[in-house]
Amino acid sequence: MVGQRADKPGQVRLAMMGVAEGHTGKGIGKQLVQALIAQERERGTKRIELECITINEPALKLYLNQGFQKYRQLSGWERDPIPEGEFQQNPDLKQVEVEMVREIAKKHMAPDLAWQAWNAWSETKTHDAYQLGNTYAIITKPDDKNSDKVSLTSLFVMPEYRRQGQGERMAKALLALCVGKKVMVGALFPREYGEEMAAKLGFRDTEIQQFHLEMNL
């Protein structure tokens, strides 16, 4: 399955590919990838990208052998349930509409993020959005009694206010809402974006990490 986005003409994402059980190891995956590349060249596509789990060595080898290159590593982080009192609630944190934050994100988030990152918060009914000064975030509902975890799906600072500690301030305010719950960040974002903050706030790497792969045609 190949995905397209209106804001990225000439680019596609390999969203899904699989070989049925019992038919692996017969070169079918290689044939599928080669057919995809040929098809997209014919259509005038300029770039193909995809995400591949780092420990899926057969798939990673297949893509690299067909000419894809590692663009960057996408990392996820997690931490144990937040104990009472570790983080203080911030009175300046306010809940806002998910749709509003989604529109702001489209304008100001890095344009080269993996496509999965842009889809992480598409389901508004299961997420809440917050604003703290010039920083915005989207998380799964922390008051959901049917879940023992909260997922942070988006956190960004307006461009002119970055590298001032505002992202960490927002993260602490969000963690204060998550007492008694595990918190995780899916492996959707470049490692360099969150590695330092994650370490400061007691997160560890998730088992699943990904590579963002690309091919320019």
mmCIF file of C-alpha atoms in Angstrom:
data_model
loop_
_atom_site.group_PDB
_atom_site.id
_atom_site.type_symbol
_atom_site.label_atom_id
_atom_site.label_comp_id
_atom_site.label_asym_id
_atom_site.label_seq_id
_atom_site.Cartn_x
_atom_site.Cartn_y
_atom_site.Cartn_z
ATOM 1 C CA MET A 1 0.000 0.000 0.000
ATOM 2 C CA VAL A 2 1.362 3.403 -1.035
ATOM 3 C CA GLY A 3 0.259 6.682 0.537
ATOM 4 C CA GLN A 4 0.230 10.194 -0.883
ATOM 5 C CA ARG A 5 -0.200 13.638 0.686
ATOM 6 C CA ALA A 6 -1.559 16.727 -1.023
ATOM 7 C CA ASP A 7 1.110 18.896 0.615
ATOM 8 C CA LYS A 8 3.930 16.673 -0.693
ATOM 9 C CA PRO A 9 3.504 16.432 -4.467
ATOM 10 C CA GLY A 10 5.959 14.085 -6.119
ATOM 11 C CA GLN A 11 6.474 12.090 -2.928
ATOM 12 C CA VAL A 12 4.962 8.821 -1.730
ATOM 13 C CA ARG A 13 5.255 6.627 1.337
ATOM 14 C CA LEU A 14 5.317 2.854 1.329
ATOM 15 C CA ALA A 15 2.715 2.443 4.053
ATOM 16 C CA MET A 16 2.364 -1.334 4.082
ATOM 17 C CA MET A 17 3.957 -4.350 2.467
ATOM 18 C CA GLY A 18 3.848 -7.981 3.457
ATOM 19 C CA VAL A 19 4.493 -11.464 2.158
ATOM 20 C CA ALA A 20 2.077 -14.228 3.150
ATOM 21 C CA GLU A 21 3.268 -16.851 5.599
ATOM 22 C CA GLY A 22 4.846 -19.753 3.780
ATOM 23 C CA HIS A 23 6.035 -17.613 0.902
ATOM 24 C CA THR A 24 8.884 -15.744 2.590
ATOM 25 C CA GLY A 25 12.473 -16.281 1.498
ATOM 26 C CA LYS A 26 11.497 -16.728 -2.147
ATOM 27 C CA GLY A 27 12.379 -13.269 -3.425
ATOM 28 C CA ILE A 28 8.786 -12.040 -3.508
ATOM 29 C CA GLY A 29 9.554 -9.041 -1.306
ATOM 30 C CA LYS A 30 12.381 -8.025 -3.611
ATOM 31 C CA GLN A 31 10.095 -8.272 -6.635
ATOM 32 C CA LEU A 32 7.443 -6.145 -4.917
ATOM 33 C CA VAL A 33 9.914 -3.399 -4.020
ATOM 34 C CA GLN A 34 11.404 -3.381 -7.507
ATOM 35 C CA ALA A 35 7.907 -3.175 -9.020
ATOM 36 C CA LEU A 36 7.055 -0.270 -6.708
ATOM 37 C CA ILE A 37 10.196 1.641 -7.682
ATOM 38 C CA ALA A 38 9.558 1.080 -11.391
ATOM 39 C CA GLN A 39 5.924 2.139 -11.043
ATOM 40 C CA GLU A 40 6.762 5.349 -9.181
ATOM 41 C CA ARG A 41 9.502 6.269 -11.664
ATOM 42 C CA GLU A 42 6.988 5.902 -14.466
ATOM 43 C CA ARG A 43 4.516 8.109 -12.597
ATOM 44 C CA GLY A 44 7.133 10.833 -12.152
ATOM 45 C CA THR A 45 7.522 10.418 -8.399
ATOM 46 C CA LYS A 46 10.669 12.079 -7.056
ATOM 47 C CA ARG A 47 10.961 10.481 -3.621
ATOM 48 C CA ILE A 48 9.811 7.330 -1.851
ATOM 49 C CA GLU A 49 10.055 7.021 1.906
ATOM 50 C CA LEU A 50 9.110 4.495 4.551
ATOM 51 C CA GLU A 51 9.695 3.524 8.158
ATOM 52 C CA CYS A 52 11.325 0.210 9.096
ATOM 53 C CA ILE A 53 11.730 -1.276 12.575
ATOM 54 C CA THR A 54 15.440 -1.406 13.376
ATOM 55 C CA ILE A 55 15.426 -5.026 14.579
ATOM 56 C CA ASN A 56 13.594 -6.260 11.472
ATOM 57 C CA GLU A 57 16.878 -7.157 9.820
ATOM 58 C CA PRO A 58 15.468 -9.008 6.773
ATOM 59 C CA ALA A 59 13.230 -6.074 5.813
ATOM 60 C CA LEU A 60 15.962 -3.520 6.454
ATOM 61 C CA LYS A 61 18.430 -5.496 4.332
ATOM 62 C CA LEU A 62 15.854 -5.760 1.541
ATOM 63 C CA TYR A 63 15.229 -2.009 1.407
ATOM 64 C CA LEU A 64 18.907 -1.061 1.613
ATOM 65 C CA ASN A 65 19.837 -3.550 -1.102
ATOM 66 C CA GLN A 66 17.231 -1.981 -3.402
ATOM 67 C CA GLY A 67 18.717 1.480 -2.992
ATOM 68 C CA PHE A 68 16.940 3.011 -0.007
ATOM 69 C CA GLN A 69 19.114 4.985 2.393
ATOM 70 C CA LYS A 70 18.843 5.598 6.123
ATOM 71 C CA TYR A 71 17.661 9.168 6.520
ATOM 72 C CA ARG A 72 17.561 9.192 10.320
ATOM 73 C CA GLN A 73 16.652 7.119 13.358
ATOM 74 C CA LEU A 74 13.166 7.468 14.830
ATOM 75 C CA SER A 75 13.089 6.839 18.569
ATOM 76 C CA GLY A 76 10.466 6.064 21.158
ATOM 77 C CA TRP A 77 10.664 6.430 24.916
ATOM 78 C CA GLU A 78 8.729 5.176 27.925
ATOM 79 C CA ARG A 79 8.745 5.467 31.674
ATOM 80 C CA ASP A 80 7.131 3.733 34.603
ATOM 81 C CA PRO A 81 3.936 5.078 36.226
ATOM 82 C CA ILE A 82 4.316 8.644 37.439
ATOM 83 C CA PRO A 83 4.415 8.788 41.257
ATOM 84 C CA GLU A 84 2.425 11.378 43.159
ATOM 85 C CA GLY A 85 4.426 14.559 43.726
ATOM 86 C CA GLU A 86 7.224 14.000 41.201
ATOM 87 C CA PHE A 87 5.881 16.724 38.922
ATOM 88 C CA GLN A 88 3.889 19.764 39.961
ATOM 89 C CA GLN A 89 0.793 20.859 38.086
ATOM 90 C CA ASN A 90 1.350 24.086 36.178
ATOM 91 C CA PRO A 91 -1.494 26.608 36.612
ATOM 92 C CA ASP A 92 -0.650 28.162 33.243
ATOM 93 C CA LEU A 93 -1.336 24.926 31.357
ATOM 94 C CA LYS A 94 -4.640 25.132 29.539
ATOM 95 C CA GLN A 95 -6.605 22.631 27.528
ATOM 96 C CA VAL A 96 -7.416 23.677 23.966
ATOM 97 C CA GLU A 97 -9.058 22.133 20.924
ATOM 98 C CA VAL A 98 -7.185 19.293 19.225
ATOM 99 C CA GLU A 99 -8.204 20.627 15.822
ATOM 100 C CA MET A 100 -6.619 23.994 16.597
ATOM 101 C CA VAL A 101 -3.300 22.456 17.621
ATOM 102 C CA ARG A 102 -3.363 20.163 14.616
ATOM 103 C CA GLU A 103 -3.649 23.151 12.271
ATOM 104 C CA ILE A 104 -0.847 25.018 14.062
ATOM 105 C CA ALA A 105 1.318 21.896 13.883
ATOM 106 C CA LYS A 106 0.842 21.604 10.140
ATOM 107 C CA LYS A 107 2.274 25.094 9.750
ATOM 108 C CA HIS A 108 5.181 24.901 12.173
ATOM 109 C CA MET A 109 6.313 21.291 12.645
ATOM 110 C CA ALA A 110 9.411 20.230 10.729
ATOM 111 C CA PRO A 111 8.408 19.437 7.123
ATOM 112 C CA ASP A 112 10.689 16.397 6.893
ATOM 113 C CA LEU A 113 9.122 14.433 9.742
ATOM 114 C CA ALA A 114 8.209 10.839 9.013
ATOM 115 C CA TRP A 115 4.662 10.553 7.706
ATOM 116 C CA GLN A 116 3.644 8.449 10.708
ATOM 117 C CA ALA A 117 4.302 11.456 12.948
ATOM 118 C CA TRP A 118 1.725 13.505 11.064
ATOM 119 C CA ASN A 119 -0.932 10.820 11.490
ATOM 120 C CA ALA A 120 -0.311 10.082 15.174
ATOM 121 C CA TRP A 121 -2.969 12.500 16.394
ATOM 122 C CA SER A 122 -5.544 12.225 13.630
ATOM 123 C CA GLU A 123 -8.140 10.650 15.945
ATOM 124 C CA THR A 124 -9.364 13.652 17.928
ATOM 125 C CA LYS A 125 -11.891 11.794 20.112
ATOM 126 C CA THR A 126 -9.188 9.874 21.965
ATOM 127 C CA HIS A 127 -6.792 12.806 22.460
ATOM 128 C CA ASP A 128 -6.560 16.036 24.432
ATOM 129 C CA ALA A 129 -4.559 19.103 23.419
ATOM 130 C CA TYR A 130 -2.769 21.590 25.653
ATOM 131 C CA GLN A 131 -1.064 24.953 25.410
ATOM 132 C CA LEU A 132 1.564 26.359 27.746
ATOM 133 C CA GLY A 133 2.805 29.717 26.567
ATOM 134 C CA ASN A 134 4.281 29.163 23.120
ATOM 135 C CA THR A 135 4.273 25.376 23.352
ATOM 136 C CA TYR A 136 1.573 22.944 22.242
ATOM 137 C CA ALA A 137 1.062 19.241 22.833
ATOM 138 C CA ILE A 138 -1.371 16.445 22.063
ATOM 139 C CA ILE A 139 -1.690 13.377 24.294
ATOM 140 C CA THR A 140 -4.135 10.529 24.710
ATOM 141 C CA LYS A 141 -6.697 11.353 27.375
ATOM 142 C CA PRO A 142 -4.946 11.108 30.768
ATOM 143 C CA ASP A 143 -8.275 10.577 32.582
ATOM 144 C CA ASP A 144 -9.188 7.495 30.537
ATOM 145 C CA LYS A 145 -9.963 4.909 33.212
ATOM 146 C CA ASN A 146 -9.732 2.084 30.672
ATOM 147 C CA SER A 147 -6.037 2.654 29.985
ATOM 148 C CA ASP A 148 -3.010 2.423 32.254
ATOM 149 C CA LYS A 149 -0.844 4.558 29.994
ATOM 150 C CA VAL A 150 -0.752 7.932 28.287
ATOM 151 C CA SER A 151 0.839 8.444 24.876
ATOM 152 C CA LEU A 152 2.447 11.734 23.927
ATOM 153 C CA THR A 153 1.804 12.086 20.212
ATOM 154 C CA SER A 154 2.922 15.660 19.561
ATOM 155 C CA LEU A 155 4.880 18.357 21.376
ATOM 156 C CA PHE A 156 6.274 21.398 19.648
ATOM 157 C CA VAL A 157 7.431 24.910 20.441
ATOM 158 C CA MET A 158 6.758 27.815 18.113
ATOM 159 C CA PRO A 159 9.936 28.372 16.053
ATOM 160 C CA GLU A 160 11.015 31.707 17.527
ATOM 161 C CA TYR A 161 10.829 30.361 21.106
ATOM 162 C CA ARG A 162 12.814 27.153 20.742
ATOM 163 C CA ARG A 163 15.922 26.255 22.767
ATOM 164 C CA GLN A 164 14.638 28.192 25.776
ATOM 165 C CA GLY A 165 13.496 25.229 27.882
ATOM 166 C CA GLN A 166 9.840 25.645 26.971
ATOM 167 C CA GLY A 167 9.486 22.119 25.623
ATOM 168 C CA GLU A 168 10.759 20.604 28.879
ATOM 169 C CA ARG A 169 8.442 22.881 30.856
ATOM 170 C CA MET A 170 5.483 21.605 28.858
ATOM 171 C CA ALA A 171 6.579 17.982 29.260
ATOM 172 C CA LYS A 172 6.722 18.345 33.053
ATOM 173 C CA ALA A 173 3.280 19.960 33.108
ATOM 174 C CA LEU A 174 1.864 17.060 31.092
ATOM 175 C CA LEU A 175 3.524 14.437 33.279
ATOM 176 C CA ALA A 176 1.842 16.018 36.302
ATOM 177 C CA LEU A 177 -1.483 15.029 34.704
ATOM 178 C CA CYS A 178 -0.427 11.396 34.390
ATOM 179 C CA VAL A 179 -0.013 10.313 38.015
ATOM 180 C CA GLY A 180 -0.282 6.545 38.325
ATOM 181 C CA LYS A 181 0.058 5.928 34.600
ATOM 182 C CA LYS A 182 2.855 4.854 32.331
ATOM 183 C CA VAL A 183 3.837 7.408 29.714
ATOM 184 C CA MET A 184 5.220 6.627 26.300
ATOM 185 C CA VAL A 185 6.292 8.316 23.114
ATOM 186 C CA GLY A 186 6.032 6.179 19.992
ATOM 187 C CA ALA A 187 9.053 5.716 17.721
ATOM 188 C CA LEU A 188 7.897 8.365 15.270
ATOM 189 C CA PHE A 189 10.230 11.297 15.819
ATOM 190 C CA PRO A 190 13.941 11.899 15.113
ATOM 191 C CA ARG A 191 16.076 10.726 18.018
ATOM 192 C CA GLU A 192 17.898 14.031 18.242
ATOM 193 C CA TYR A 193 14.626 15.860 18.880
ATOM 194 C CA GLY A 194 13.917 14.212 22.219
ATOM 195 C CA GLU A 195 16.893 12.218 23.455
ATOM 196 C CA GLU A 196 18.223 14.801 25.913
ATOM 197 C CA MET A 197 14.827 15.704 27.358
ATOM 198 C CA ALA A 198 13.809 12.058 27.671
ATOM 199 C CA ALA A 199 16.904 11.288 29.738
ATOM 200 C CA LYS A 200 16.283 14.274 32.020
ATOM 201 C CA LEU A 201 12.714 13.193 32.707
ATOM 202 C CA GLY A 202 13.473 9.559 33.487
ATOM 203 C CA PHE A 203 12.457 7.939 30.222
ATOM 204 C CA ARG A 204 14.174 4.937 28.657
ATOM 205 C CA ASP A 205 14.212 3.747 25.061
ATOM 206 C CA THR A 206 11.288 1.619 23.951
ATOM 207 C CA GLU A 207 12.056 -1.814 22.547
ATOM 208 C CA ILE A 208 10.714 -0.724 19.157
ATOM 209 C CA GLN A 209 12.839 1.842 17.318
ATOM 210 C CA GLN A 210 12.666 2.684 13.620
ATOM 211 C CA PHE A 211 14.729 3.925 10.718
ATOM 212 C CA HIS A 212 13.287 6.554 8.400
ATOM 213 C CA LEU A 213 14.365 5.398 4.930
ATOM 214 C CA GLU A 214 14.266 7.327 1.679
ATOM 215 C CA MET A 215 14.986 6.915 -2.005
ATOM 216 C CA ASN A 216 15.301 9.788 -4.445
ATOM 217 C CA LEU A 217 14.305 8.711 -7.947
#
